[in-house]
GROMACS .gro file of C-alpha atoms in nm:
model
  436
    1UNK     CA    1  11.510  10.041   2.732
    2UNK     CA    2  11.264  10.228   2.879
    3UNK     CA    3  11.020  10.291   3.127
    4UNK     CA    4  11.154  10.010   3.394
    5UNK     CA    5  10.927   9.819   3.594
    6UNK     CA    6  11.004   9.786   3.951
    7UNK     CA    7  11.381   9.943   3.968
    8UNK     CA    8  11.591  10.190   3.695
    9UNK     CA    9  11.885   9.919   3.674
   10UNK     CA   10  11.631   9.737   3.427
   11UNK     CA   11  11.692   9.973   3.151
   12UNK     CA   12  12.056   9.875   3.107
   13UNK     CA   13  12.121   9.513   3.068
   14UNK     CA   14  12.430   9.324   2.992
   15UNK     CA   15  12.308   8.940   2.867
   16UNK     CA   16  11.960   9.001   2.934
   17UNK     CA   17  12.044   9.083   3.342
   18UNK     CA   18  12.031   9.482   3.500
   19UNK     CA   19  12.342   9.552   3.624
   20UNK     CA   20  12.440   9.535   3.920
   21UNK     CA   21  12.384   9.780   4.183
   22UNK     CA   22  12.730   9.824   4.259
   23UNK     CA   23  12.806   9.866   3.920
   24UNK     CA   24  12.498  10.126   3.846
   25UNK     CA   25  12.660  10.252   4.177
   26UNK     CA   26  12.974  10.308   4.030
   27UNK     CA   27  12.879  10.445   3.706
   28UNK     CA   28  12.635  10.690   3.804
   29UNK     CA   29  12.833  10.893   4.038
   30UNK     CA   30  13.133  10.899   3.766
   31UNK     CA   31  12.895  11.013   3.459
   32UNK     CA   32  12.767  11.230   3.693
   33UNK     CA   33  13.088  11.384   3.882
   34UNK     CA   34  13.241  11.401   3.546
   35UNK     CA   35  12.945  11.617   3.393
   36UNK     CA   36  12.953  11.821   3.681
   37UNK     CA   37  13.315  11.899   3.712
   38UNK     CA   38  13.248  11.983   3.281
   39UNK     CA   39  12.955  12.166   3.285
   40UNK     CA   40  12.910  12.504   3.116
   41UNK     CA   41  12.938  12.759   3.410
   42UNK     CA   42  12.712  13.006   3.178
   43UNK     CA   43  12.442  12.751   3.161
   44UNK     CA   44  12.488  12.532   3.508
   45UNK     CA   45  12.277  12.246   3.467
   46UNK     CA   46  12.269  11.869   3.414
   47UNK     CA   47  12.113  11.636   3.181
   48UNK     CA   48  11.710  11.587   3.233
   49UNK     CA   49  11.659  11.214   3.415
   50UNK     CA   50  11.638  11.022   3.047
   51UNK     CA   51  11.903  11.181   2.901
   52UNK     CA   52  12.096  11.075   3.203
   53UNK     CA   53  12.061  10.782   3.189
   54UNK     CA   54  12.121  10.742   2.830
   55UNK     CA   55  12.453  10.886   2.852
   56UNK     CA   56  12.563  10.659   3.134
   57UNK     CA   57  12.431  10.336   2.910
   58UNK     CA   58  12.646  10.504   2.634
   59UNK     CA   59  12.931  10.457   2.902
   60UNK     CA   60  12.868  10.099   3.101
   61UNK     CA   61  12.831   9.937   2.728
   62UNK     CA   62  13.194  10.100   2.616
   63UNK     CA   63  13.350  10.056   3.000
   64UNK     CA   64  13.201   9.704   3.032
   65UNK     CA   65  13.333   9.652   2.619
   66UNK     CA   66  12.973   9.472   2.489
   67UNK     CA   67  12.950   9.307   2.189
   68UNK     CA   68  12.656   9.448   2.017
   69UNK     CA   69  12.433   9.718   2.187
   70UNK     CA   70  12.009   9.728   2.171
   71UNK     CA   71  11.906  10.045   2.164
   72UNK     CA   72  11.525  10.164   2.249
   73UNK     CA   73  11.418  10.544   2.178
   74UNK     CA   74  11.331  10.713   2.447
   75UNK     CA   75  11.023  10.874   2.296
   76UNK     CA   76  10.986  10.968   1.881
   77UNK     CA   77  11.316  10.905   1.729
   78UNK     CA   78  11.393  11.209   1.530
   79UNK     CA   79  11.481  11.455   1.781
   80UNK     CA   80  11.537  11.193   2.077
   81UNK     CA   81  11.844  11.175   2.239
   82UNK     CA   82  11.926  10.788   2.247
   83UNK     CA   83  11.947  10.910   1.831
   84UNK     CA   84  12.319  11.016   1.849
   85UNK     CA   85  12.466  10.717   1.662
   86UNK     CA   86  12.604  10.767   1.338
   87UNK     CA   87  12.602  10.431   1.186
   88UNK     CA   88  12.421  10.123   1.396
   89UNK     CA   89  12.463   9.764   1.245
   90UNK     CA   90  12.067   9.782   1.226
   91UNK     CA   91  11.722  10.005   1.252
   92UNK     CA   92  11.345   9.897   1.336
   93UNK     CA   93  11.024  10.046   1.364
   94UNK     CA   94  10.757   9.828   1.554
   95UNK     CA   95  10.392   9.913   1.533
   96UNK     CA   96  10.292  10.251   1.556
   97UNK     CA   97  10.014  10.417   1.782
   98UNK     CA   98   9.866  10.712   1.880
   99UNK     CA   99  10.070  10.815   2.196
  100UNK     CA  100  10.301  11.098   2.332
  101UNK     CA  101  10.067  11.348   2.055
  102UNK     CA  102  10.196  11.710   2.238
  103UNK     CA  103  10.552  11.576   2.143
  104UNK     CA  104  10.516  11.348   1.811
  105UNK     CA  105  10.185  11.483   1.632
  106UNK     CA  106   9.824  11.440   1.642
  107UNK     CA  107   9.790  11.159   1.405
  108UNK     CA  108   9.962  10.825   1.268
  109UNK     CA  109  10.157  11.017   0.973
  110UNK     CA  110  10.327  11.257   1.227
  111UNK     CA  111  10.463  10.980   1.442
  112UNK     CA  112  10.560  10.745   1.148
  113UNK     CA  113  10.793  11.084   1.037
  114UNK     CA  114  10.908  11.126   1.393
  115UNK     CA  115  10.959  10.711   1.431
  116UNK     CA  116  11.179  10.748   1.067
  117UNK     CA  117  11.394  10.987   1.217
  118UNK     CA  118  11.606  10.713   1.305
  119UNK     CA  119  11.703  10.589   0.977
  120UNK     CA  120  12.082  10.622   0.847
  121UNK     CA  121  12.240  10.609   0.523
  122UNK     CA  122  12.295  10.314   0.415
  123UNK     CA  123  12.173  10.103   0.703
  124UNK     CA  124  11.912   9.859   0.657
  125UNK     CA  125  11.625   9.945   0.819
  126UNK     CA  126  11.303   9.688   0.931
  127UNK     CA  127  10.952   9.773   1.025
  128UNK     CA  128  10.631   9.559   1.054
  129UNK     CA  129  10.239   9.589   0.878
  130UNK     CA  130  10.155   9.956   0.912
  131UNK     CA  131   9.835  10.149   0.771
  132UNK     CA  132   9.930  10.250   0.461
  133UNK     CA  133   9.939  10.651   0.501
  134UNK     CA  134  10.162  10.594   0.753
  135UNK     CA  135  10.388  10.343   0.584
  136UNK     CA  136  10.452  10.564   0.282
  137UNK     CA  137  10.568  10.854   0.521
  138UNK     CA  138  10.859  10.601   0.636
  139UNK     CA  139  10.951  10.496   0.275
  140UNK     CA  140  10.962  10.872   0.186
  141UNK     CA  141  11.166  10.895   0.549
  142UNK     CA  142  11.370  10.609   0.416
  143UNK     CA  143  11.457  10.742   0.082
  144UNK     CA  144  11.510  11.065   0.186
  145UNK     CA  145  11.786  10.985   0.399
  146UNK     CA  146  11.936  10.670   0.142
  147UNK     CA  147  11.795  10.451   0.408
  148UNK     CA  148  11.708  10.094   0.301
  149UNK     CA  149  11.366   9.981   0.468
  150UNK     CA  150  11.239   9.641   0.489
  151UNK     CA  151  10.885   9.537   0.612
  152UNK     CA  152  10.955   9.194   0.837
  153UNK     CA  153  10.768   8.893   0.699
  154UNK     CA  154  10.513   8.752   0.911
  155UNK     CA  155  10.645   8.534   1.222
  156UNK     CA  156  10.511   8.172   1.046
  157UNK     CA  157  10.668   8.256   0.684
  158UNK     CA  158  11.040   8.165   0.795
  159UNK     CA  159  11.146   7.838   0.739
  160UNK     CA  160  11.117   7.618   1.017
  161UNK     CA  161  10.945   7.833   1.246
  162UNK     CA  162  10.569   7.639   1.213
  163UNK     CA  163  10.491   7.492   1.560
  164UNK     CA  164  10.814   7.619   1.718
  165UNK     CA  165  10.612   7.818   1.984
  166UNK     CA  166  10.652   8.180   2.117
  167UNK     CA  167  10.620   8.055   2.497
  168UNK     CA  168  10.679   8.351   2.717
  169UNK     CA  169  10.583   8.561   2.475
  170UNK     CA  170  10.205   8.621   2.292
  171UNK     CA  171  10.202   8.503   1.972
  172UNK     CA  172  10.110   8.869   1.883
  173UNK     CA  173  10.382   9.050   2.010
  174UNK     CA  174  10.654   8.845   1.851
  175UNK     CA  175  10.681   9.004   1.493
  176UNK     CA  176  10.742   9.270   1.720
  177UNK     CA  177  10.997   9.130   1.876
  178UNK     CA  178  11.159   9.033   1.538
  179UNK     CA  179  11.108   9.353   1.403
  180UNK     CA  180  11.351   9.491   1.674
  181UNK     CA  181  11.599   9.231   1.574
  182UNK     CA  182  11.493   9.133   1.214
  183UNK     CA  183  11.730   8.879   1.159
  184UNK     CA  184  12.095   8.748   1.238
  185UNK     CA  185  12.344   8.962   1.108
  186UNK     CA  186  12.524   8.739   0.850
  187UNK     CA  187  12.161   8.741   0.688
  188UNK     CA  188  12.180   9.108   0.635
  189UNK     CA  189  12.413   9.030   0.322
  190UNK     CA  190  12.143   8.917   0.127
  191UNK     CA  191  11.934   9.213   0.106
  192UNK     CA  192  12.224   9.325  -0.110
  193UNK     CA  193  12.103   9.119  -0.385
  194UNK     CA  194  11.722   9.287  -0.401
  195UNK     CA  195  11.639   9.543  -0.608
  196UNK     CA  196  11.683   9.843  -0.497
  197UNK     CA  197  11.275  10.067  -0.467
  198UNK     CA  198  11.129   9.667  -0.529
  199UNK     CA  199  10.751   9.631  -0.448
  200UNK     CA  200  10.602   9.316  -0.391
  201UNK     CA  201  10.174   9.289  -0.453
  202UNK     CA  202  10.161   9.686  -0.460
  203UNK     CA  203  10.332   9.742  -0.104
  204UNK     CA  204  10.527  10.074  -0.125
  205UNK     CA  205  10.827   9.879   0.109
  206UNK     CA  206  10.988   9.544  -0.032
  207UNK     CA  207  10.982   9.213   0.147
  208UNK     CA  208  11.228   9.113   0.322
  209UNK     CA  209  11.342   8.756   0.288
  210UNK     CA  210  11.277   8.517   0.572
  211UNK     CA  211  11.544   8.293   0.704
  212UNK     CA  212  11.600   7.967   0.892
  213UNK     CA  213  11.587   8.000   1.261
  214UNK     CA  214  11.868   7.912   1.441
  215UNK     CA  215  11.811   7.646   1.721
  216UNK     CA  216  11.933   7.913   1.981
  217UNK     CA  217  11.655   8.187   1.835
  218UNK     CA  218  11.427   7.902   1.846
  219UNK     CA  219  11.472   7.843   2.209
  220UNK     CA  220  11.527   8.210   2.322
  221UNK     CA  221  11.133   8.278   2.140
  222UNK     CA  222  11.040   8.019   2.356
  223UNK     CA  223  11.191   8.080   2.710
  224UNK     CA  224  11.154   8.457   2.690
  225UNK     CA  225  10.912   8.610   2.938
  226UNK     CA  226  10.859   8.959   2.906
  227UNK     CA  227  10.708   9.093   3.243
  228UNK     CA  228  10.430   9.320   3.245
  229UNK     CA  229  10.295   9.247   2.889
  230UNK     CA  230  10.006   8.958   2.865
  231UNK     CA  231  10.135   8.827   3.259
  232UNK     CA  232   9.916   8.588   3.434
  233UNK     CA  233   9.998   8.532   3.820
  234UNK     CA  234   9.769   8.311   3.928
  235UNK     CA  235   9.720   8.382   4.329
  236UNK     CA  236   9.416   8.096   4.464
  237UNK     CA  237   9.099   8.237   4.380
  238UNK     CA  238   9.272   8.537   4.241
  239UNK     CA  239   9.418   8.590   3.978
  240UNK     CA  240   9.622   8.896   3.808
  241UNK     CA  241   9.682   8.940   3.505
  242UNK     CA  242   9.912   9.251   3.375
  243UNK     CA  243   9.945   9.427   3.040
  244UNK     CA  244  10.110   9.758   3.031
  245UNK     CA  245   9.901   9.852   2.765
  246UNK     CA  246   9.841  10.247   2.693
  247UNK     CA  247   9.769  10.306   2.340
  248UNK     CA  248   9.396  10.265   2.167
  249UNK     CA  249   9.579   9.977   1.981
  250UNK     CA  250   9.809   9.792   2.240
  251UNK     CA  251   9.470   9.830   2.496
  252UNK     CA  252   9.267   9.635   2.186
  253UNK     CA  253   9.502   9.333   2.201
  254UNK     CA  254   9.492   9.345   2.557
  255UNK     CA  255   9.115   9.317   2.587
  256UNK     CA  256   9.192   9.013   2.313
  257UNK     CA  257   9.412   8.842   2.535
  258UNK     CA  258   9.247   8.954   2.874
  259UNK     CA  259   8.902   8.777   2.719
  260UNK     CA  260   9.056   8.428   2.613
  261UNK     CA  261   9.261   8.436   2.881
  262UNK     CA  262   9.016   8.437   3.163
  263UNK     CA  263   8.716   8.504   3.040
  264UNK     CA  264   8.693   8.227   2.848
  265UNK     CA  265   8.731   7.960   3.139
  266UNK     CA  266   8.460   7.795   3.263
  267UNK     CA  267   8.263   7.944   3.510
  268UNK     CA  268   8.320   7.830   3.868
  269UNK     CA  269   8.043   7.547   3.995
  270UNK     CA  270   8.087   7.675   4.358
  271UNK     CA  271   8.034   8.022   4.365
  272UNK     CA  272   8.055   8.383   4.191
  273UNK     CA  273   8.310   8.523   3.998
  274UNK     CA  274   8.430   8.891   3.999
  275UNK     CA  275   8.572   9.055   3.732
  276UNK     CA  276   8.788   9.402   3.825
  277UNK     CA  277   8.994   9.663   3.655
  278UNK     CA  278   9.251   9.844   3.828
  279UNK     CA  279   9.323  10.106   3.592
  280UNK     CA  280   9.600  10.427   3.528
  281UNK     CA  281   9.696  10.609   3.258
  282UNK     CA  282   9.949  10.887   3.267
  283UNK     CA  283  10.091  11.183   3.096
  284UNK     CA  284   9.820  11.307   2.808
  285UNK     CA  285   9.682  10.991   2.704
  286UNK     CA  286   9.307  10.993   2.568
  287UNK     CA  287   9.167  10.803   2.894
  288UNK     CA  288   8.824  10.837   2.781
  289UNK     CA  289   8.898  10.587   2.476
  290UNK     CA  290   9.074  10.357   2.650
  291UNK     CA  291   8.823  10.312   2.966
  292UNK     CA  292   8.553  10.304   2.630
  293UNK     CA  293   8.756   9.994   2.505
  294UNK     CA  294   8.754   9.789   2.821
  295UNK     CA  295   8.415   9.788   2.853
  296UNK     CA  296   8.323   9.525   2.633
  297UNK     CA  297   8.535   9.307   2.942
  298UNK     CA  298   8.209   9.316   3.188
  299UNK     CA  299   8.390   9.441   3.480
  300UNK     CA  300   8.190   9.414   3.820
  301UNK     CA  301   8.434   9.695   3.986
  302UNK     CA  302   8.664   9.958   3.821
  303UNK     CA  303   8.955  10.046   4.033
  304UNK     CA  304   9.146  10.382   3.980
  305UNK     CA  305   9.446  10.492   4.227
  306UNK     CA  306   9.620  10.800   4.230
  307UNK     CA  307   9.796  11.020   4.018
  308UNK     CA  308   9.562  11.341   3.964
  309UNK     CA  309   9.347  11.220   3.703
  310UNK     CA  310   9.178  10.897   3.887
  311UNK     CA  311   8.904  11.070   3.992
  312UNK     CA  312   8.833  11.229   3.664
  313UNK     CA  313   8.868  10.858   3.509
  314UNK     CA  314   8.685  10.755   3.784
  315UNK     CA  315   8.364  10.991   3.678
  316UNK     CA  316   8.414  10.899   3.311
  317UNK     CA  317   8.406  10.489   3.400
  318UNK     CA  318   8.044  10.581   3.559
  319UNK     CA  319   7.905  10.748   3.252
  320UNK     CA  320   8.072  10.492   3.028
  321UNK     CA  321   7.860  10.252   3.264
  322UNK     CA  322   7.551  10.431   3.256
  323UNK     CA  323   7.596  10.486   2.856
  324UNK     CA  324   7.637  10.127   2.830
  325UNK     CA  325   7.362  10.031   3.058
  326UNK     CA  326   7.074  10.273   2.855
  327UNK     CA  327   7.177  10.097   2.550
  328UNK     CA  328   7.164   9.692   2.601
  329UNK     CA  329   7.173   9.688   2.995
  330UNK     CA  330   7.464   9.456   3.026
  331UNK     CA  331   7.578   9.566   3.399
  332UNK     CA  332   7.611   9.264   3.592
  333UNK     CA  333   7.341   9.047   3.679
  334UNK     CA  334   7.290   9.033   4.073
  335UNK     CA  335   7.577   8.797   4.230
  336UNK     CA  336   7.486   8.529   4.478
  337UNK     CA  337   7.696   8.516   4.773
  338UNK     CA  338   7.664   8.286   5.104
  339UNK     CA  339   7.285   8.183   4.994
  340UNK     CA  340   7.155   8.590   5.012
  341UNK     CA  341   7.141   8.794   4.713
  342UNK     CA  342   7.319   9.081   4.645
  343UNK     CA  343   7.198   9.375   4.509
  344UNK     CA  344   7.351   9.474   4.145
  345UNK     CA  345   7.610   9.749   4.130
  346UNK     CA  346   7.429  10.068   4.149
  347UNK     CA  347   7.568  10.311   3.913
  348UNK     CA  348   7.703  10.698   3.924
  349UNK     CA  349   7.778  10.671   4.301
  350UNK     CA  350   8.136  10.822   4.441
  351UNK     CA  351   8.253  10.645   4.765
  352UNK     CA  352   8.335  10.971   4.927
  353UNK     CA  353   8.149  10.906   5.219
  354UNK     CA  354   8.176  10.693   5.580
  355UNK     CA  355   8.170  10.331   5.561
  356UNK     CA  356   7.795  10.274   5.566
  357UNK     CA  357   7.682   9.928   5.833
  358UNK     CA  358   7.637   9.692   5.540
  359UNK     CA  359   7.834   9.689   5.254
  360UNK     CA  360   7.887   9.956   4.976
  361UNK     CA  361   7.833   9.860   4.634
  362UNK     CA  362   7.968  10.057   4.385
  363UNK     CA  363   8.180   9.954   4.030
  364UNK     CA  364   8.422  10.280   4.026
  365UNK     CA  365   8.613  10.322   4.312
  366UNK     CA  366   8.906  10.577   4.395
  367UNK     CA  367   9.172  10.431   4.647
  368UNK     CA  368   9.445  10.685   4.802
  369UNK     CA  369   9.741  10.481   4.679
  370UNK     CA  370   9.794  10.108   4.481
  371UNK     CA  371   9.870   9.902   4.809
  372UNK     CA  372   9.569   9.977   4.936
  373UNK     CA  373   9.398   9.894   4.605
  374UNK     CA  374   9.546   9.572   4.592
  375UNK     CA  375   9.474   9.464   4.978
  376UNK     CA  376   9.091   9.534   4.885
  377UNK     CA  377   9.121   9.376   4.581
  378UNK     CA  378   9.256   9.055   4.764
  379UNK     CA  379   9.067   9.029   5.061
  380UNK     CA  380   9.339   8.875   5.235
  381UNK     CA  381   9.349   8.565   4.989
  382UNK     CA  382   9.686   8.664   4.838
  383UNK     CA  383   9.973   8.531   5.104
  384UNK     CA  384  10.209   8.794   4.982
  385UNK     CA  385   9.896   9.102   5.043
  386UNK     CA  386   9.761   9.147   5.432
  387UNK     CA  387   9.402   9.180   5.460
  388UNK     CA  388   9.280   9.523   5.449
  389UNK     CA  389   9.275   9.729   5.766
  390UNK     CA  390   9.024   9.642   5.999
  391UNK     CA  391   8.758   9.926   6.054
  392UNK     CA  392   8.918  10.095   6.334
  393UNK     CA  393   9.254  10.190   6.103
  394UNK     CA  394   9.068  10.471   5.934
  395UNK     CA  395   9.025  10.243   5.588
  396UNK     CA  396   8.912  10.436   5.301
  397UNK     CA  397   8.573  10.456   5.213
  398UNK     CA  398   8.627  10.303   4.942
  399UNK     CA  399   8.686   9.978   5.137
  400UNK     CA  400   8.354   9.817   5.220
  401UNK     CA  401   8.224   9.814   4.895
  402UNK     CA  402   8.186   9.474   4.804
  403UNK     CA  403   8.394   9.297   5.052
  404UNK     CA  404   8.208   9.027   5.077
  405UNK     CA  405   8.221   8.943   4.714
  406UNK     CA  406   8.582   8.962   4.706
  407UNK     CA  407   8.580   8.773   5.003
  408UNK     CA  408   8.298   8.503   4.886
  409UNK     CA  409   8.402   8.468   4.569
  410UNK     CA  410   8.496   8.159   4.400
  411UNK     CA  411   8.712   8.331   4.150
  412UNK     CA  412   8.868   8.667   4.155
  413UNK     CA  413   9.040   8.767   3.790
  414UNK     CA  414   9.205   9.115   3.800
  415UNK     CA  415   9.285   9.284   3.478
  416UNK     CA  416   9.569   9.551   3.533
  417UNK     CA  417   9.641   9.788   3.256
  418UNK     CA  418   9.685  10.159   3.158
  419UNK     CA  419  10.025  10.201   3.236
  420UNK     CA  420  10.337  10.047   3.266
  421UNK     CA  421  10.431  10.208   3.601
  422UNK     CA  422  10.114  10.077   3.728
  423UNK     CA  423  10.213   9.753   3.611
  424UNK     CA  424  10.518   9.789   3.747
  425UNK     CA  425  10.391   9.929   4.078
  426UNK     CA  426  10.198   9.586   4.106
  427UNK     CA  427  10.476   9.354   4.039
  428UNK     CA  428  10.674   9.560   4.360
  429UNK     CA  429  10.383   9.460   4.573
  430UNK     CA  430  10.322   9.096   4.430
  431UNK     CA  431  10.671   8.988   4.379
  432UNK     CA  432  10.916   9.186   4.654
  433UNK     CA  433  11.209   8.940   4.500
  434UNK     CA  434  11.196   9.168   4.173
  435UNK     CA  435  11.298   9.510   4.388
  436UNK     CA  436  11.617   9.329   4.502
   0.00000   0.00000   0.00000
């Protein structure tokens, strides 16, 4: 699987653990010495990072003689190169989005034809509730290659599985989930028995049938947690909550989530609350629509650290602000903090300048790099963050803009999204036990 969060062992597991690093040890330096030593001395170069690292999960699961092998795309599916086997047990397709367009395509119909790429003769083949256009384009995928494709039932259609619970996981990721691993393998005999080309109420893909859950599926639904996607980490008065969300679509159900998940709660008797985003988005993503989708979450302060683009999405969180603000004036109300009233956010201003006597106020800030995000952010009221550095360390300019909320506050909820290395740049700095 890919990207990984904190470390690169997490994208090849053996039962559900990264290996270890003596054995990632081990196998890199042999897939690599060995594709050195057989290189072509016309073209002398080695595989590109991913492809890599796909061979040498080709080459732990046959050394290390797995049962059955999951197998995520890297990016597309037609032309990627995790696509190099011939005939798997079983294919899905979860939902599709808008994302990696200079490689896949411009719209959904592209990517659905790049995403079918993966389908084999004769191997059954699962995806969830698409738009219709691009649904058809995987049928047509399907049939041309003699591929047949299922669409997954909905999660409460199979028997037994009313009130089981998804625990760990959001209710609304697990069809995806299941359509990754549609159903146990003995099951896959009875799609021999449908018709093949059958449509059920007009749907251009059959049905297929549910199942009975097995106790153990049961069990795994409920005990799998799936870091980085709808995590809370509840720190005192702050509290983080991660979704590596990066598509227009995966960034909707996050604001879903993010808003019953915290905004939802009552609001503290004793104090303020502060809402922030700390925000990334990488390669060429449409930032502009995603920063236009959070908005609707009422954040008092937009955070952006580096790559290249955070001041850009820095600029475009202003005017989204000041768009906003000339239509219903939503910005926050003024916050009351240690009996004296703060002034509202003022809006359009860059912290590129000194730390001013009394504190900054502005809701888009640019930090240098995520740790120092995060020890603003916290205030010193997260054990495992220190407290930002005290005036004389040279802090960045950013830093004294609203402090003392952060610091006053009697609830800080922190929505982190954009990105999945951002997300995963967070968990290093919140949880140091996951780098080991």
């Amino acid at each position: 699987s890919s990207p990984h969060l904190v470390q690169v062992r997490e994208r090849i597991r053996i039962n559900g653990q990264p290996i270890s690093r003596e054995l990632f040890s081990k196998y890199f330096w042999l897939v690599y010495n060995r594709l050195e030593e057989t290189k072509d001395p016309a073209h002398a170069s080695m595989p590109a990072y991913f492809r890599f690292l796909t061979i040498m999960a080709f080459h732990v699961f046959l050394q290390e003689q797995v049962d059955l092998a999951v197998v995520e795309v890297g990016i597309g599916g037609a032309y990627d190169c995790t696509n190099i086997i011939r005939a798997p047990v079983v294919c899905g397709v979860s939902s599709l989005g808008i994302d990696h367009t200079s490689i896949l395509g411009d719209t959904m119909e592209k990517i659905a034809w790049q995403k079918g790429g993966i389908f084999k003769p004769g191997v059954p083949a699962f995806t969830v509730a698409q738009p219709e256009r691009p649904l058809e384009v995987l049928r047509d995928r399907a049939q041309e290659r003699e591929c047949p494709l299922y669409l997954c039932p909905e999660l409460d259609a199979f028997e037994g599985g009313r009130g089981t619970g998804t625990g760990g996981l959001d209710p609304a990721t697990a069809p995806r989930v299941s359509a990754g691993h549609p159903c146990p393998l003995p099951a896959l005999g009875e799609l021999k028995d449908m018709p093949p080309g059958a449509e059920l109420a007009g749907r251009p893909v059959p049905l297929a049938p549910a199942f009975h859950p097995t106790d153990a599926m049961i069990q795994g639904l409920r005990d799998t947690e799936w870091l980085g996607r709808t995590q809370v980490l509840p720190r005192g008065p702050v509290t983080w909550y991660l979704d590596g969300a990066h598509t227009t679509s995966s960034i909707q159900a996050c604001v879903r989530w993010f808003r019953q998940a915290a905004l939802s709660q009552d609001k503290p008797h004793n104090g303020s609350e502060v809402r922030v985003l700390l925000f990334n988005a990488t390669g060429d993503r449409d930032t502009a629509a995603l920063l236009k989708l959070l908005l609707p979450c009422h954040f008092d302060y937009a955070v952006f650290c580096p790559n290249f683009t955070q001041v850009s999405n820095q600029r475009m969180w202003t005017r989204l602000l000041e768009e906003k603000g000339g239509q219903d004036t939503w910005l926050p109300a003024p916050l009351w903090v240690g009996g004296l009233l703060q002034p509202a956010p003022a809006r359009g201003t860059l912290l590129l300048v000194p730390p001013a006597p009394r504190p900054l106020n502005s809701p888009a800030l640019v930090f240098p790099c995520l740790a120092q995000a995060l020890r603003w952010v916290a205030q010193g009221r997260d054990p495992r963050l220190a407290a930002p550095a005290a005036s004389g360390a040279h802090p960045p300019p950013a830093a004294s803009s609203g402090a003392v909320l952060l610091r006053e506050a009697a609830a800080v909820h922190v929505l982190v999204t954009g990105s999945l290395h951002l997300v995963g740049g967070v968990l290093r700095l919140l949880d140091p036990a996951l780098s080991q």
